[in-house]
Short mmCIF file of C-alpha atoms and ligand atoms in Angstrom, two decimals:
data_model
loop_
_atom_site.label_atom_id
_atom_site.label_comp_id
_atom_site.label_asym_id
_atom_site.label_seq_id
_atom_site.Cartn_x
_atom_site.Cartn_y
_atom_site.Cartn_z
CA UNK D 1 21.27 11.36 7.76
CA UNK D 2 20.88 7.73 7.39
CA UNK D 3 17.82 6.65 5.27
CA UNK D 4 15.75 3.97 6.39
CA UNK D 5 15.59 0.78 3.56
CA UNK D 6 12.19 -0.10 2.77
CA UNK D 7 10.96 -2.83 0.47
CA UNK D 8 7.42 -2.21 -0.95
CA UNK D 9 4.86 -4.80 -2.49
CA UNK D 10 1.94 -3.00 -3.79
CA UNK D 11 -1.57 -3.57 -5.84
CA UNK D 12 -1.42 -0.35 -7.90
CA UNK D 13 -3.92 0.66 -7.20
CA UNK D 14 -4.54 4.27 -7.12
CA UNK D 15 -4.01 4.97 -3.82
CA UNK D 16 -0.75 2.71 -3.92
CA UNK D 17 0.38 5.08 -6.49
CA UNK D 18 0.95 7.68 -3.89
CA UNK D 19 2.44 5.25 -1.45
CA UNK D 20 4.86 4.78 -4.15
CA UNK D 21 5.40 8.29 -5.27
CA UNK D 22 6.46 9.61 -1.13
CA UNK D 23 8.63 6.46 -0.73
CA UNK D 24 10.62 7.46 -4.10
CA UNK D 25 10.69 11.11 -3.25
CA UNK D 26 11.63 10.78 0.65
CA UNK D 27 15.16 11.75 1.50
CA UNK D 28 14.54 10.00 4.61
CA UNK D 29 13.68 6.87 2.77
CA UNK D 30 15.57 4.73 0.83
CA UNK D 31 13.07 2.31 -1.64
CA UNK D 32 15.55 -0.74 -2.33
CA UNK D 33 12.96 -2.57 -3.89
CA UNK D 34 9.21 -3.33 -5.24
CA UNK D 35 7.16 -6.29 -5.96
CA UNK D 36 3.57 -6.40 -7.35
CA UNK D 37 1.19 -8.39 -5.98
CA UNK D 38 -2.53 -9.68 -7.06
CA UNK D 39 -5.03 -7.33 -5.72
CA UNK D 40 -6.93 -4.41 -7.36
CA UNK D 41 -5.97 -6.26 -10.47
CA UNK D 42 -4.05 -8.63 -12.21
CA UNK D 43 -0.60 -9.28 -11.25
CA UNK D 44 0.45 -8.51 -14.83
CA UNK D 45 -1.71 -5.26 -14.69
CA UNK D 46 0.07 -4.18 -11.67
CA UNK D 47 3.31 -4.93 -12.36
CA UNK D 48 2.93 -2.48 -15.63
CA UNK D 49 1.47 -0.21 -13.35
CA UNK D 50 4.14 -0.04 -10.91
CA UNK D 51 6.51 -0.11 -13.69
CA UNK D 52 5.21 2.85 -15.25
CA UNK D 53 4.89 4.71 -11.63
CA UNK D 54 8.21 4.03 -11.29
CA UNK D 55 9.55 5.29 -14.91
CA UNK D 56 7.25 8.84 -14.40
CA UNK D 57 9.16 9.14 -10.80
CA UNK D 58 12.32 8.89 -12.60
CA UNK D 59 13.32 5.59 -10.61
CA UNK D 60 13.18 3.21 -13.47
CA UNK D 61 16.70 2.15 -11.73
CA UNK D 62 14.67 0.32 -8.33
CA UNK D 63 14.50 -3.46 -8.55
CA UNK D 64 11.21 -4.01 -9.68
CA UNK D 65 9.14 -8.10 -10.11
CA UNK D 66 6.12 -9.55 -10.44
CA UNK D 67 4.88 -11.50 -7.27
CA UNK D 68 2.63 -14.49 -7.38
CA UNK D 69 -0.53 -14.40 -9.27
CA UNK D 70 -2.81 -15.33 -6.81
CA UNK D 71 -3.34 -15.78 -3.43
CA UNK D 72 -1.98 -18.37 -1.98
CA UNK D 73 -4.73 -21.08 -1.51
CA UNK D 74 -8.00 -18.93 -2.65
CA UNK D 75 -9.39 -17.46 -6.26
CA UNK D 76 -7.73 -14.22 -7.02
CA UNK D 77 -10.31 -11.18 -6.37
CA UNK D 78 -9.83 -8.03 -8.10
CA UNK D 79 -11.37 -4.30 -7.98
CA UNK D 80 -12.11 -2.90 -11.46
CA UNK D 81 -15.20 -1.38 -9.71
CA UNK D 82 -12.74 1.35 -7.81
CA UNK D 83 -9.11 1.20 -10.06
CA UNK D 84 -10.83 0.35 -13.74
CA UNK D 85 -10.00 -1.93 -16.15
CA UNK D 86 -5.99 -1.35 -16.43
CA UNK D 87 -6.07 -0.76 -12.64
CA UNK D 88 -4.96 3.05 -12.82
CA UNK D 89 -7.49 4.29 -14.84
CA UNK D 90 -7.38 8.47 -15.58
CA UNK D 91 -4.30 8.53 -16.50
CA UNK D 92 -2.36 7.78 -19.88
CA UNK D 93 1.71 7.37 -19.25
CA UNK D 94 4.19 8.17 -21.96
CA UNK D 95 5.94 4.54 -23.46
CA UNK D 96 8.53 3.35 -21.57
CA UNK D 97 10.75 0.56 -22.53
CA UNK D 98 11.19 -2.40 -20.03
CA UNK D 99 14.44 -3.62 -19.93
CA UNK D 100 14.34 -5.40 -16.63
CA UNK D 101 14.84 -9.09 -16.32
CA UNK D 102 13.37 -9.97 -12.97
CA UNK D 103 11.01 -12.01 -13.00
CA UNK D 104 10.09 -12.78 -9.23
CA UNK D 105 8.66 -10.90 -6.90
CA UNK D 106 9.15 -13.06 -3.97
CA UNK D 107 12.69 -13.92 -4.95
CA UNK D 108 12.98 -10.27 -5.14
CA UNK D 109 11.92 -9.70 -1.98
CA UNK D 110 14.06 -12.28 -0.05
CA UNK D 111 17.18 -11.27 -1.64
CA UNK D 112 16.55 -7.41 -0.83
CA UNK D 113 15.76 -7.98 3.00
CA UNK D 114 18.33 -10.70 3.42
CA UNK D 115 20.86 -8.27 2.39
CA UNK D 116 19.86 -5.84 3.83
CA UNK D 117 19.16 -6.54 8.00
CA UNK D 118 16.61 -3.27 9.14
CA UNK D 119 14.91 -3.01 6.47
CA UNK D 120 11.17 -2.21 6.95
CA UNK D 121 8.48 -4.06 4.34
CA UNK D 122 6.10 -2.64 4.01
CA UNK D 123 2.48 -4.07 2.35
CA UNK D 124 -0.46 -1.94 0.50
CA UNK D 125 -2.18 -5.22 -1.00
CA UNK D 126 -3.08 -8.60 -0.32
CA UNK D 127 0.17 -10.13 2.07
CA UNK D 128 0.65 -13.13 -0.71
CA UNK D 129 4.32 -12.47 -1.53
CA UNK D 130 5.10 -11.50 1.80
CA UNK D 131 3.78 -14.58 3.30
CA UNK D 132 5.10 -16.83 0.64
CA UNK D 133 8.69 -15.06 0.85
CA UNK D 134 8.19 -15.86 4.88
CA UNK D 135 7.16 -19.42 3.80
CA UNK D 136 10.09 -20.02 1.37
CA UNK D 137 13.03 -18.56 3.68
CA UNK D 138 12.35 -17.50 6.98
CA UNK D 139 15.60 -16.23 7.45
CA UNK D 140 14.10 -12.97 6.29
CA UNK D 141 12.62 -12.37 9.74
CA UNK D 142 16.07 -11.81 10.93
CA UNK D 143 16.39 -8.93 8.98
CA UNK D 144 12.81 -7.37 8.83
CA UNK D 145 12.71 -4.23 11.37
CA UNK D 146 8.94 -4.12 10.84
CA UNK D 147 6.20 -5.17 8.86
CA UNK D 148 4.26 -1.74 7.78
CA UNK D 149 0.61 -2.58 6.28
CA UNK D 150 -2.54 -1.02 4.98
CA UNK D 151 -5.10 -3.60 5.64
CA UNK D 152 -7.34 -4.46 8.01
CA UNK D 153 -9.41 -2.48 10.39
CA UNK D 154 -10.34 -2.43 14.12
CA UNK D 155 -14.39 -2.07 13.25
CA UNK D 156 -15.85 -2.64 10.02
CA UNK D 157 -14.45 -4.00 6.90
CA UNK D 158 -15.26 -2.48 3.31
CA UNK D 159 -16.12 -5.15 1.19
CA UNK D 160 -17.78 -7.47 3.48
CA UNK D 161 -19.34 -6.56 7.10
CA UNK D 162 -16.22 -7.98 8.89
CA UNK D 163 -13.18 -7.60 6.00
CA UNK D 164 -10.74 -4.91 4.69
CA UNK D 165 -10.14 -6.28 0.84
CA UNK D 166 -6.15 -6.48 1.26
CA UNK D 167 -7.19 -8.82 4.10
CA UNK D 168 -10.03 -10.52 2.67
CA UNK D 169 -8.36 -11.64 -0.38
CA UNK D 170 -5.92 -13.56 1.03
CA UNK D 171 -6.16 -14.50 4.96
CA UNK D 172 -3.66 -16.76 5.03
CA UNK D 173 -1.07 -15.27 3.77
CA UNK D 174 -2.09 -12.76 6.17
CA UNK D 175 -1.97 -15.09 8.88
CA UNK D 176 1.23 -15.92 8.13
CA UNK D 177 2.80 -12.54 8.91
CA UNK D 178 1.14 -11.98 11.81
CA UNK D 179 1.82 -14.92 13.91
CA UNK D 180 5.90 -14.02 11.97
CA UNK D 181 6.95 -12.64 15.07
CA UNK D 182 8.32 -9.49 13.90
CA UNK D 183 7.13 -6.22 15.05
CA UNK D 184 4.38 -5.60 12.76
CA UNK D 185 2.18 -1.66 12.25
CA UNK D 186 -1.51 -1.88 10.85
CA UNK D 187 -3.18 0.95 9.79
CA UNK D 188 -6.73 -0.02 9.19
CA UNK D 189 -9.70 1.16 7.55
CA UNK D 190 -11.05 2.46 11.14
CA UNK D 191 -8.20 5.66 10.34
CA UNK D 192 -7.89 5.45 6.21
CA UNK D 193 -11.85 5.62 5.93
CA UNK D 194 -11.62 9.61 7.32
CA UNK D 195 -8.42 10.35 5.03
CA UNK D 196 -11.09 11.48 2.03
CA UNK D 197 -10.06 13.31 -1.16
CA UNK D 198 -12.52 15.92 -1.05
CA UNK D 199 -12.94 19.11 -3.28
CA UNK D 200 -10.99 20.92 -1.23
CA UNK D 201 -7.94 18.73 -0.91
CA UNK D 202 -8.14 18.53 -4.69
CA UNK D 203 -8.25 22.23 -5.42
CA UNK D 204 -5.47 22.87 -2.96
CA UNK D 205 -3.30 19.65 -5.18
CA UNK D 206 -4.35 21.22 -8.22
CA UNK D 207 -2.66 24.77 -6.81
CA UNK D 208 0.77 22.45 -6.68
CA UNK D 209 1.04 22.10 -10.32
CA UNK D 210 3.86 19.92 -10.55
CA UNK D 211 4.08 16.41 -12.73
CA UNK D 212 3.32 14.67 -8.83
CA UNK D 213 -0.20 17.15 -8.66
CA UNK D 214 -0.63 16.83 -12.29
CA UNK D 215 -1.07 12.50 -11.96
CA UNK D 216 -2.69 13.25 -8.28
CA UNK D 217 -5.52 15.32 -10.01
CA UNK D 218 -5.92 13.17 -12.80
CA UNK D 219 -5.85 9.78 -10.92
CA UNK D 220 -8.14 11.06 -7.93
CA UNK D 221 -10.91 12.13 -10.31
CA UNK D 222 -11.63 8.64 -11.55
CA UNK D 223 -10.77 7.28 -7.97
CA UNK D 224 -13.50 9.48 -6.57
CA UNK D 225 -16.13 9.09 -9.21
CA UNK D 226 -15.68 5.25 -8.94
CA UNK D 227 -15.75 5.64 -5.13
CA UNK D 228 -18.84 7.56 -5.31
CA UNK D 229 -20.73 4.77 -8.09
CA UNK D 230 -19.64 1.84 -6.07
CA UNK D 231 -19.89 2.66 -2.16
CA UNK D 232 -22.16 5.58 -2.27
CA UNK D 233 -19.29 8.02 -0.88
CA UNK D 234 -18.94 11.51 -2.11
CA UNK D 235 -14.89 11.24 -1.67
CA UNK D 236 -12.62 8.33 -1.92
CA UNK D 237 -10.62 7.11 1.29
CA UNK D 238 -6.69 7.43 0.20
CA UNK D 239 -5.87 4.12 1.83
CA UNK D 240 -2.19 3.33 1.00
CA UNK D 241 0.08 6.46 1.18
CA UNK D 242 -1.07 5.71 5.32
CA UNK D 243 1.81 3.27 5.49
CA UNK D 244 4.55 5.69 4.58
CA UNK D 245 3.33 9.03 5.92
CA UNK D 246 3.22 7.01 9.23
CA UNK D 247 7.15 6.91 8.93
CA UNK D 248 7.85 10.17 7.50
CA UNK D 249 5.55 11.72 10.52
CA UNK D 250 5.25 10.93 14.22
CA UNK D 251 1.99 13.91 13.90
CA UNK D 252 0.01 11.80 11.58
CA UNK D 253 -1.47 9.29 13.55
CA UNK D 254 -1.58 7.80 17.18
CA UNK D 255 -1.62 3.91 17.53
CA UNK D 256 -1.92 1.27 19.86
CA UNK D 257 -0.32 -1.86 20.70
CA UNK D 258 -3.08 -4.66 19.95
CA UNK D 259 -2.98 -8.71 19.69
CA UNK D 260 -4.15 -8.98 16.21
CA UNK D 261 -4.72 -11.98 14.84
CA UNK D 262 -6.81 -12.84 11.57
CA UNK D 263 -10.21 -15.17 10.35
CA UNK D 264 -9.02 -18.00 7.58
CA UNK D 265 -12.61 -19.42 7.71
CA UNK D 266 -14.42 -19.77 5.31
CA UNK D 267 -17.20 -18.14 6.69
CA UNK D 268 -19.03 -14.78 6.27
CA UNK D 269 -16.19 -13.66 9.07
CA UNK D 270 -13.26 -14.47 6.57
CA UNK D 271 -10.30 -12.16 6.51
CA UNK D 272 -11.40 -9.95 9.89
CA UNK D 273 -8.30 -9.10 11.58
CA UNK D 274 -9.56 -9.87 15.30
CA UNK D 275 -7.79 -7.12 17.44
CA UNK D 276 -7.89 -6.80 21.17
CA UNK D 277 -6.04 -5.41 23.78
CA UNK D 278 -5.59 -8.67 25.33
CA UNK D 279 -1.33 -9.81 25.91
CA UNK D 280 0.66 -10.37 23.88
CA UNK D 281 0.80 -7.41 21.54
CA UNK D 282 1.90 -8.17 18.34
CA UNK D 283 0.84 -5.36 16.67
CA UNK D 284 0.75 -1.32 16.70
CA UNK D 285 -2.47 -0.34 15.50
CA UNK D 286 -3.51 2.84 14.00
CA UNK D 287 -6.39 4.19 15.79
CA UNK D 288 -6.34 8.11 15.28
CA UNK D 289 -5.73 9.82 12.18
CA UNK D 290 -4.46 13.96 12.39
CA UNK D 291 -5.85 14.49 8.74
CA UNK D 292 -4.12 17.59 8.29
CA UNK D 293 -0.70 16.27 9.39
CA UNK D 294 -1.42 13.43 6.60
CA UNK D 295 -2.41 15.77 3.65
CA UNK D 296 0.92 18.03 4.52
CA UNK D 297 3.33 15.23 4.02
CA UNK D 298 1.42 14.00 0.87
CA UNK D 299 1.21 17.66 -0.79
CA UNK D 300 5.12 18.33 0.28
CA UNK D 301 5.95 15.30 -1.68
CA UNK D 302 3.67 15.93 -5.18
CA UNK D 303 5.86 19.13 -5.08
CA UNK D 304 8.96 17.64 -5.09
CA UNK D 305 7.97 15.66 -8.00
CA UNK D 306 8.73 17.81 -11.08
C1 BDR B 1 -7.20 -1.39 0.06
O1 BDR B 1 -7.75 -2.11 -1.03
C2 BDR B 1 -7.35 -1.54 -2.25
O2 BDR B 1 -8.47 -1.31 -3.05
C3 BDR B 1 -6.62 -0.28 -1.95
O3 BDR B 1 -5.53 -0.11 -2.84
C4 BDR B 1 -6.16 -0.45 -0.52
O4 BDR B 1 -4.90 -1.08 -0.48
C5 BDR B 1 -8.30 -0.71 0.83
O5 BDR B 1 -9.22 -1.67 1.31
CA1 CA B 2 -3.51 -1.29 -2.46
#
């Protein structure tokens, strides 16, 4: 079987964790690459998170930089309200040693799709390294199969009325890979929003007992509790993970081609993506979620990480 390359650039992030753990334990997926961007926290913050993701998964051997530290014309936002003060809070990792000596993300990122023509990149935080990588050498588009994101959403956002955060925190970077011209897949909060981690999705993880359940138990706990202080809700959305289970299976969700396009006001309307099913489509949109379908992939991959 041939794998499919994918280059990720995440925020982790608790639900990027999970993004990061199916991508690394796919055999239908092969991760040539990660970047960290600015998002639920620092860049720094992220990067040591990913770092450490990537160590526990055994895949301390994946390219692995730190993207820009902001967005690319706006003040960095971050979350601490939802991922805590190191970003990943509820979990402690063992030390691992970083012997790595990149230190670009969006070099990183470049390089790995301009070697590598089909590659799909896909995005589970603010688009900045993306859209700078687009910026610097647009000679990646030649090589980029798709553009996979979590952001967005077709109805309302989540941290204002009319923006998703990946979105909101930096529109034009956003802006920038949609208008790329590359086939580009959204799934939005209008599908992530029903994928919740309730009790019983964490009794049946807990049943798993591997390493994978062990940091998915752990993790989701403060996730949920933080979910439930901040937005009221009595189980957190598991955002991210959407981007790869929509590879791994055709059963999880149904989309449909859009025009998407996205706000860079700077108005209360800042960072909406603006989708319609007017011509042309630029976009495959995520607009049903099977929740079952989504929660099988997820659990068959925690198992496979022992
Ligand atoms: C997105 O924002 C972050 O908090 C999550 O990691 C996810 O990527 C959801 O709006
Ligand atoms: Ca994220």
């Amino acid at each position: 079987m041939v794998k499919q390359k994918i280059f990720i650039d995440c925020d982790p992030g608790h639900d990027d964790a999970f993004a990061l753990l199916i991508a690394c334990y796919s055999e239908k997926l092969d991760l040539l690459g990660v970047s960290t961007c600015s998002g639920n926290q620092t860049v720094d913050k992220t990067y040591r998170n990913a770092f450490n993701l990537l160590n526990y998964f055994n895949k301390s051997d994946i390219p692995l930089a730190k993207g820009n530290p902001s967005p690319i014309i706006r003040e960095s936002r971050i979350c601490p309200e939802i991922h805590g003060e190191t970003g990943l809070d509820g979990f402690e990792f063992p030390f691992y040693e970083n012997k790595s000596n990149l230190s670009n993300g969006v070099d990183l990122l470049i390089d790995t799709v301009n070697k590598n023509k089909g590659i799909i990149v896909v995005t589970t935080g603010p688009m900045t390294n993306l859209g700078l990588a687009i910026k610097k050498d647009p000679r990646i588009l030649n090589n980029i199969k798709e553009i996979v994101l979590m952001g967005g959403s077709t109805t309302e956002g989540n941290i204002t009325k009319a923006a998703e955060f990946n979105i909101l925190v930096d529109p034009e970077a956003a802006d920038i890979c949609f208008k790329a011209g590359v086939p580009l897949r959204m799934l939005g909060l209008n599908v992530t929003r029903q994928i919740l981690v309730t009790k019983d999705v964490l009794s049946k993880a807990k049943k798993i007992d591997t390493r994978g359940s062990d940091l998915f138990v752990k993790l989701m706990e403060v996730f949920n509790k933080n979910q439930h202080d901040f937005f009221g809700l009595e189980a957190g959305p598991l955002h991210d993970p959407a981007t790869i289970i929509s590879l791994l299976n055709e059963n999880a969700f149904v989309f449909e081609d859009m025009n998407v396009s996205i706000d860079t006001s700077f108005t209360d309307q800042a960072g909406k993506t603006i989708c319609n099913k007017a011509q042309p489509y630029n976009c495959k949109v995520a607009v049903k979620v099977n929740v079952d379908e989504y929660w099988k992939t997820l659990f068959e991959h925690l198992e496979k990480c022992i």
